[in-house]
Tab-separated table of C-alpha atoms and ligand atoms in Angstrom:
chain	number	residue	atom	x	y	z
A	222	MET	CA	-6.685	-63.736	-67.882
A	223	LYS	CA	-7.573	-60.115	-68.446
A	224	GLY	CA	-7.563	-60.658	-72.211
A	225	ASP	CA	-9.745	-63.736	-71.878
A	226	ILE	CA	-12.247	-61.843	-69.775
A	227	GLN	CA	-12.387	-59.097	-72.350
A	228	LYS	CA	-12.884	-61.626	-75.111
A	229	ALA	CA	-15.662	-63.378	-73.127
A	230	ARG	CA	-17.402	-60.080	-72.522
A	231	GLU	CA	-17.306	-59.308	-76.258
A	232	ILE	CA	-18.872	-62.681	-77.116
A	233	ILE	CA	-21.538	-62.168	-74.432
A	234	ASP	CA	-22.220	-58.593	-75.653
A	235	GLU	CA	-22.862	-59.877	-79.186
A	236	SER	CA	-25.082	-62.719	-77.961
A	237	LYS	CA	-28.834	-62.692	-77.532
A	238	THR	CA	-29.323	-66.177	-76.202
A	239	ILE	CA	-27.110	-67.496	-73.400
A	240	VAL	CA	-27.009	-70.810	-71.530
A	241	ALA	CA	-25.092	-71.230	-68.300
A	242	PHE	CA	-24.274	-74.873	-67.891
A	243	SER	CA	-23.051	-75.602	-64.397
A	244	GLY	CA	-21.608	-78.393	-62.265
A	245	ALA	CA	-20.418	-78.982	-58.707
A	246	GLY	CA	-17.720	-76.266	-58.966
A	247	MET	CA	-20.435	-73.609	-59.301
A	248	SER	CA	-21.498	-74.238	-55.687
A	249	ALA	CA	-18.076	-75.094	-54.247
A	250	GLU	CA	-17.548	-71.595	-52.875
A	251	CYS	CA	-20.882	-71.752	-51.101
A	252	GLY	CA	-19.745	-74.846	-49.083
A	253	VAL	CA	-21.945	-77.472	-50.663
A	254	PRO	CA	-20.360	-80.823	-49.683
A	255	THR	CA	-19.022	-82.605	-52.734
A	256	PHE	CA	-20.089	-86.068	-53.710
A	257	ARG	CA	-16.694	-87.574	-54.303
A	258	GLY	CA	-14.498	-85.877	-51.752
A	259	LYS	CA	-13.948	-86.906	-48.114
A	260	ASP	CA	-16.560	-84.422	-46.889
A	261	GLY	CA	-19.196	-86.393	-48.890
A	262	LEU	CA	-18.695	-89.420	-46.607
A	263	TRP	CA	-21.369	-90.040	-44.033
A	264	LYS	CA	-20.997	-92.697	-41.325
A	265	ASN	CA	-18.507	-94.365	-43.641
A	266	HIS	CA	-20.981	-94.672	-46.465
A	267	SER	CA	-20.042	-93.078	-49.779
A	268	ALA	CA	-22.498	-91.327	-52.089
A	269	GLN	CA	-21.966	-94.044	-54.629
A	270	ASP	CA	-23.273	-96.593	-52.059
A	271	LEU	CA	-26.332	-94.563	-51.092
A	272	ALA	CA	-27.511	-92.633	-54.120
A	273	THR	CA	-28.799	-95.745	-55.929
A	274	PRO	CA	-32.169	-97.311	-56.460
A	275	ASP	CA	-30.875	-100.573	-55.007
A	276	ALA	CA	-29.767	-98.930	-51.784
A	277	PHE	CA	-33.145	-97.319	-51.393
A	278	LYS	CA	-34.991	-100.564	-52.003
A	279	ARG	CA	-32.749	-102.372	-49.454
A	280	ASP	CA	-32.641	-99.703	-46.777
A	281	PRO	CA	-34.800	-96.576	-47.402
A	282	ARG	CA	-34.333	-95.430	-43.784
A	283	THR	CA	-30.523	-95.078	-44.154
A	284	VAL	CA	-30.868	-93.351	-47.506
A	285	TRP	CA	-33.369	-90.893	-46.075
A	286	GLN	CA	-31.155	-90.267	-43.007
A	287	TRP	CA	-28.260	-89.435	-45.356
A	288	TYR	CA	-30.438	-87.064	-47.396
A	289	ASP	CA	-31.670	-85.470	-44.185
A	290	TRP	CA	-28.056	-84.823	-43.259
A	291	ARG	CA	-27.264	-83.360	-46.710
A	292	ARG	CA	-30.389	-81.183	-46.563
A	293	SER	CA	-29.311	-79.841	-43.131
A	294	LEU	CA	-25.920	-78.884	-44.533
A	295	ILE	CA	-27.292	-77.220	-47.683
A	296	LYS	CA	-30.287	-75.378	-46.162
A	297	PRO	CA	-28.395	-72.451	-44.581
A	298	LEU	CA	-26.120	-71.920	-47.658
A	299	GLU	CA	-26.471	-68.865	-49.853
A	300	PRO	CA	-25.735	-68.520	-53.570
A	301	ASN	CA	-22.378	-66.910	-54.445
A	302	LEU	CA	-21.696	-63.904	-56.592
A	303	GLY	CA	-21.530	-66.148	-59.645
A	304	HIS	CA	-25.101	-67.376	-59.146
A	305	TYR	CA	-26.219	-63.808	-58.641
A	306	ALA	CA	-24.388	-62.621	-61.785
A	307	ILE	CA	-26.237	-65.235	-63.886
A	308	ALA	CA	-29.613	-64.267	-62.299
A	309	GLY	CA	-28.860	-60.554	-62.756
A	310	ALA	CA	-28.091	-60.987	-66.473
A	311	GLN	CA	-31.754	-61.936	-67.023
A	312	GLU	CA	-32.630	-58.238	-67.101
A	313	ARG	CA	-30.582	-57.715	-70.263
A	314	LYS	CA	-30.324	-61.113	-71.964
A	315	ASP	CA	-32.274	-64.243	-72.675
A	316	ILE	CA	-30.263	-66.408	-70.267
A	317	SER	CA	-31.239	-69.874	-69.013
A	318	VAL	CA	-29.499	-72.288	-66.753
A	319	ILE	CA	-28.808	-76.036	-67.166
A	320	THR	CA	-27.294	-77.479	-64.027
A	321	GLN	CA	-26.102	-80.859	-62.752
A	322	ASN	CA	-26.439	-79.485	-59.139
A	323	VAL	CA	-29.314	-80.522	-56.942
A	324	ASP	CA	-28.827	-77.817	-54.317
A	325	GLY	CA	-31.353	-75.309	-55.775
A	326	LEU	CA	-28.925	-72.371	-55.442
A	327	HIS	CA	-29.589	-71.019	-58.973
A	328	ARG	CA	-33.260	-70.650	-58.189
A	329	LYS	CA	-32.445	-69.191	-54.740
A	330	ALA	CA	-30.326	-66.532	-56.544
A	331	GLY	CA	-33.371	-65.644	-58.651
A	332	SER	CA	-32.791	-67.490	-61.972
A	333	GLN	CA	-36.193	-68.205	-63.504
A	334	ASP	CA	-35.404	-70.716	-66.188
A	335	VAL	CA	-33.493	-73.560	-64.561
A	336	SER	CA	-33.314	-77.100	-65.970
A	337	GLU	CA	-32.021	-79.458	-63.260
A	338	LEU	CA	-30.532	-82.474	-65.015
A	339	HIS	CA	-30.082	-84.440	-61.750
A	340	GLY	CA	-33.212	-83.239	-59.969
A	341	ASN	CA	-33.496	-81.141	-56.801
A	342	ILE	CA	-32.842	-82.033	-53.183
A	343	TRP	CA	-35.845	-79.922	-52.138
A	344	ARG	CA	-38.330	-82.066	-54.099
A	345	VAL	CA	-39.816	-85.456	-53.305
A	346	ARG	CA	-41.542	-88.045	-55.485
A	347	CYS	CA	-43.964	-90.831	-54.600
A	348	THR	CA	-42.597	-94.343	-55.380
A	349	GLU	CA	-46.185	-95.525	-55.916
A	350	CYS	CA	-48.161	-92.846	-57.778
A	351	GLY	CA	-45.342	-90.614	-59.061
A	352	MET	CA	-46.702	-87.464	-57.469
A	353	GLU	CA	-43.966	-84.893	-57.087
A	354	LYS	CA	-43.826	-81.831	-54.872
A	355	ASP	CA	-41.590	-79.367	-53.029
A	356	ASN	CA	-40.498	-80.290	-49.501
A	357	THR	CA	-38.014	-78.167	-47.575
A	358	ASP	CA	-38.409	-79.775	-44.193
A	359	VAL	CA	-35.269	-80.136	-42.112
A	360	PRO	CA	-35.379	-82.491	-40.412
A	361	ILE	CA	-37.707	-84.404	-42.717
A	362	ASP	CA	-39.811	-87.336	-41.426
A	363	ILE	CA	-37.693	-90.365	-42.090
A	364	LEU	CA	-39.668	-92.593	-44.391
A	365	PRO	CA	-42.028	-89.744	-45.495
A	366	LYS	CA	-45.403	-90.770	-47.011
A	367	CYS	CA	-47.390	-89.495	-49.960
A	368	ASP	CA	-50.457	-87.384	-49.074
A	369	GLU	CA	-52.400	-88.849	-51.922
A	370	CYS	CA	-51.789	-92.608	-51.800
A	371	SER	CA	-49.624	-93.137	-48.660
A	372	GLY	CA	-46.854	-94.597	-50.808
A	373	LEU	CA	-43.234	-94.092	-49.728
A	374	LEU	CA	-41.701	-90.784	-50.910
A	375	ARG	CA	-38.112	-90.605	-52.293
A	376	PRO	CA	-35.882	-87.708	-53.108
A	377	ALA	CA	-36.657	-86.408	-56.627
A	378	ILE	CA	-33.063	-86.880	-57.613
A	379	VAL	CA	-31.496	-88.928	-60.409
A	380	TRP	CA	-29.543	-91.672	-58.765
A	381	PHE	CA	-26.607	-93.628	-60.180
A	382	GLY	CA	-27.828	-96.035	-62.806
A	383	GLU	CA	-31.089	-94.113	-63.442
A	384	PRO	CA	-31.922	-92.299	-66.688
A	385	LEU	CA	-32.328	-88.562	-66.761
A	386	ASP	CA	-35.848	-87.183	-67.083
A	387	PRO	CA	-36.518	-87.107	-70.863
A	388	SER	CA	-38.431	-83.871	-70.655
A	389	VAL	CA	-35.502	-82.112	-68.939
A	390	VAL	CA	-33.089	-83.558	-71.492
A	391	SER	CA	-35.140	-82.386	-74.473
A	392	ARG	CA	-35.639	-78.930	-72.995
A	393	SER	CA	-31.864	-78.705	-72.382
A	394	SER	CA	-31.058	-79.827	-75.938
A	395	GLU	CA	-33.493	-77.261	-77.267
A	396	LEU	CA	-31.829	-74.479	-75.241
A	397	LEU	CA	-28.313	-75.542	-76.275
A	398	SER	CA	-29.213	-75.797	-79.975
A	399	LYS	CA	-30.450	-72.151	-79.893
A	400	ALA	CA	-27.727	-70.681	-77.679
A	401	ASP	CA	-25.410	-68.029	-79.205
A	402	VAL	CA	-23.036	-68.726	-76.291
A	403	THR	CA	-22.823	-71.460	-73.632
A	404	ILE	CA	-20.935	-70.731	-70.444
A	405	VAL	CA	-19.671	-74.024	-69.059
A	406	VAL	CA	-18.773	-73.498	-65.385
A	407	GLY	CA	-17.495	-75.735	-62.612
A	408	THR	CA	-17.934	-79.065	-64.285
A	409	SER	CA	-15.267	-81.672	-64.903
A	410	GLY	CA	-17.014	-82.780	-68.073
A	411	ILE	CA	-16.247	-86.401	-67.183
A	412	VAL	CA	-19.776	-87.277	-66.073
A	413	GLN	CA	-22.275	-87.690	-68.929
A	414	PRO	CA	-24.233	-85.947	-70.211
A	415	ALA	CA	-22.089	-82.891	-69.394
A	416	ALA	CA	-19.351	-83.761	-71.830
A	417	SER	CA	-21.679	-84.485	-74.741
A	418	MET	CA	-23.967	-81.523	-74.005
A	419	ALA	CA	-21.186	-78.896	-74.341
A	420	ALA	CA	-20.070	-80.591	-77.544
A	421	TYR	CA	-23.664	-80.599	-78.849
A	422	ALA	CA	-23.919	-76.854	-78.190
A	423	LYS	CA	-20.690	-76.255	-80.045
A	424	GLU	CA	-21.851	-78.370	-83.042
A	425	SER	CA	-25.117	-76.379	-83.081
A	426	GLY	CA	-23.125	-73.161	-83.549
A	427	SER	CA	-22.818	-71.907	-79.971
A	428	LYS	CA	-19.635	-70.263	-78.787
A	429	ILE	CA	-18.238	-71.906	-75.651
A	430	ILE	CA	-16.812	-69.953	-72.689
A	431	GLU	CA	-15.463	-72.247	-70.009
A	432	VAL	CA	-14.748	-71.264	-66.400
A	433	ASN	CA	-12.903	-73.630	-64.093
A	434	ILE	CA	-10.169	-73.583	-61.535
A	435	GLU	CA	-8.289	-76.234	-63.524
A	436	GLU	CA	-7.967	-77.388	-67.141
A	437	THR	CA	-10.579	-79.955	-68.037
A	438	PRO	CA	-11.003	-82.459	-70.863
A	439	GLY	CA	-13.511	-79.984	-72.342
A	440	TYR	CA	-10.830	-77.323	-72.674
A	441	GLY	CA	-10.231	-78.147	-76.324
A	442	ILE	CA	-13.679	-77.083	-77.544
A	443	ALA	CA	-13.813	-73.789	-75.631
A	444	ASP	CA	-13.530	-70.533	-77.628
A	445	VAL	CA	-12.409	-68.880	-74.387
A	446	PHE	CA	-11.145	-70.680	-71.316
A	447	ILE	CA	-10.925	-68.651	-68.117
A	448	LEU	CA	-8.954	-70.137	-65.241
A	449	GLY	CA	-10.619	-68.950	-62.049
A	450	LYS	CA	-13.414	-69.316	-59.522
A	451	ALA	CA	-17.021	-69.161	-60.603
A	452	GLY	CA	-17.846	-66.594	-57.937
A	453	GLU	CA	-15.098	-64.265	-59.138
A	454	VAL	CA	-15.107	-64.767	-62.891
A	455	LEU	CA	-18.843	-64.757	-63.663
A	456	PRO	CA	-19.484	-61.238	-62.274
A	457	GLN	CA	-16.558	-59.976	-64.379
A	458	ILE	CA	-17.907	-61.410	-67.630
A	459	LEU	CA	-21.623	-60.944	-67.037
A	460	GLU	CA	-22.137	-57.702	-65.145
A	461	GLU	CA	-22.611	-54.638	-67.304
A	462	ASP	CA	-20.420	-52.307	-65.266
A	463	ALA	CA	-17.825	-54.828	-64.126
A	464	LEU	CA	-14.899	-53.440	-66.118
B	793	LIG	P1	-17.182	-82.720	-60.586
B	793	LIG	O1	-16.927	-82.888	-59.061
B	793	LIG	O2	-16.909	-83.864	-61.473
B	793	LIG	O3	-16.307	-81.526	-61.103
B	793	LIG	C1	-16.350	-80.254	-60.472
B	793	LIG	C2	-15.477	-79.293	-61.326
B	793	LIG	O4	-15.572	-77.984	-60.705
B	793	LIG	C3	-14.021	-79.617	-61.429
B	793	LIG	O5	-13.610	-79.553	-62.797
B	793	LIG	C4	-13.305	-78.529	-60.615
B	793	LIG	O6	-12.045	-78.210	-61.123
B	793	LIG	C5	-14.279	-77.397	-60.766
B	793	LIG	N1	-14.293	-76.405	-59.657
B	793	LIG	C6	-14.116	-76.595	-58.324
B	793	LIG	N2	-14.268	-75.473	-57.619
B	793	LIG	C7	-14.545	-74.483	-58.565
B	793	LIG	C8	-14.817	-73.071	-58.484
B	793	LIG	N3	-14.839	-72.435	-57.299
B	793	LIG	N4	-15.052	-72.406	-59.643
B	793	LIG	C9	-15.071	-73.076	-60.837
B	793	LIG	N5	-14.805	-74.356	-60.961
B	793	LIG	C10	-14.535	-75.069	-59.846
B	793	LIG	O7	-18.643	-82.212	-60.699
B	793	LIG	P2	-19.652	-82.283	-61.924
B	793	LIG	O8	-18.925	-82.101	-63.244
B	793	LIG	O9	-20.806	-81.407	-61.590
B	793	LIG	O10	-24.098	-86.695	-60.197
B	793	LIG	O11	-20.122	-83.790	-61.831
B	793	LIG	C11	-21.424	-84.113	-62.217
B	793	LIG	C12	-22.055	-85.117	-61.347
B	793	LIG	O12	-21.200	-85.989	-60.699
B	793	LIG	C13	-22.847	-84.597	-60.149
B	793	LIG	O13	-23.995	-83.936	-60.507
B	793	LIG	C14	-23.145	-85.869	-59.457
B	793	LIG	C15	-21.790	-86.455	-59.494
B	793	LIG	O14	-21.727	-87.819	-59.446
B	793	LIG	C16	-25.243	-87.162	-59.618
B	793	LIG	O15	-25.588	-86.754	-58.517
B	793	LIG	C17	-26.046	-88.038	-60.500
């Protein structure tokens, strides 16, 4: 692993433009409840049952109660040393973040350029007029209403079966096409578009450094694969005086 870390540091040293592409594993050490594991269950509902447009249409109250519960779990959590290492590298490098996480922890750590592919749990959007804004209330009013048109607000999150926001996708593609190196961290690469995005970066000439606690299907395309935790590995490869 030491050799891999050295190699990753060399690639990063030579790079001007860096993208950190993160998934659920990035926040695992902070205690963010996972979607698929047992800790994601709430009153016997699974995320797959609740995070859908149909569930919200049928029973918005239950979906909001579930999000209120998730918000209450996430609110006290702090970023880990990996989030801070990415934010800290902004001082020396052109580094942006593309994340599948909705917890807002990259921004909380101080990263400025964050593209959130699946939205953000701290934003709400009106189902009538489309107005979107920050909302960090915990507890939140169940069935919150839009200030402008009184329409029902929903979490500004991409649910199962919904398309990603085209402007976020095109910004992400632009960043990946220009990246000298893409650090793929804590994502299984099973869920689209994660798998295709890392491959797109590679095709566009980016080196790939992957950080994960287990081998992933993406392993084959990585120039360097580092087996380890995001919060431990990222400071070692990104901080100037880490070695
Ligand atoms: P997954 O849950 O599919 O994968 C998490 C990955 O993180 C796995 O490969 C783990 O091995 C790895 N991992 C766990 N702990 C780690 C740690 N401390 N350091 C490094 N790696 C670690 O999560 P994603 O790939 O993010 O979608 O899945 C993407 C999407 O699936 C989520 O955004 C969500 C979910 O359905 C929506 O909400 C639309």
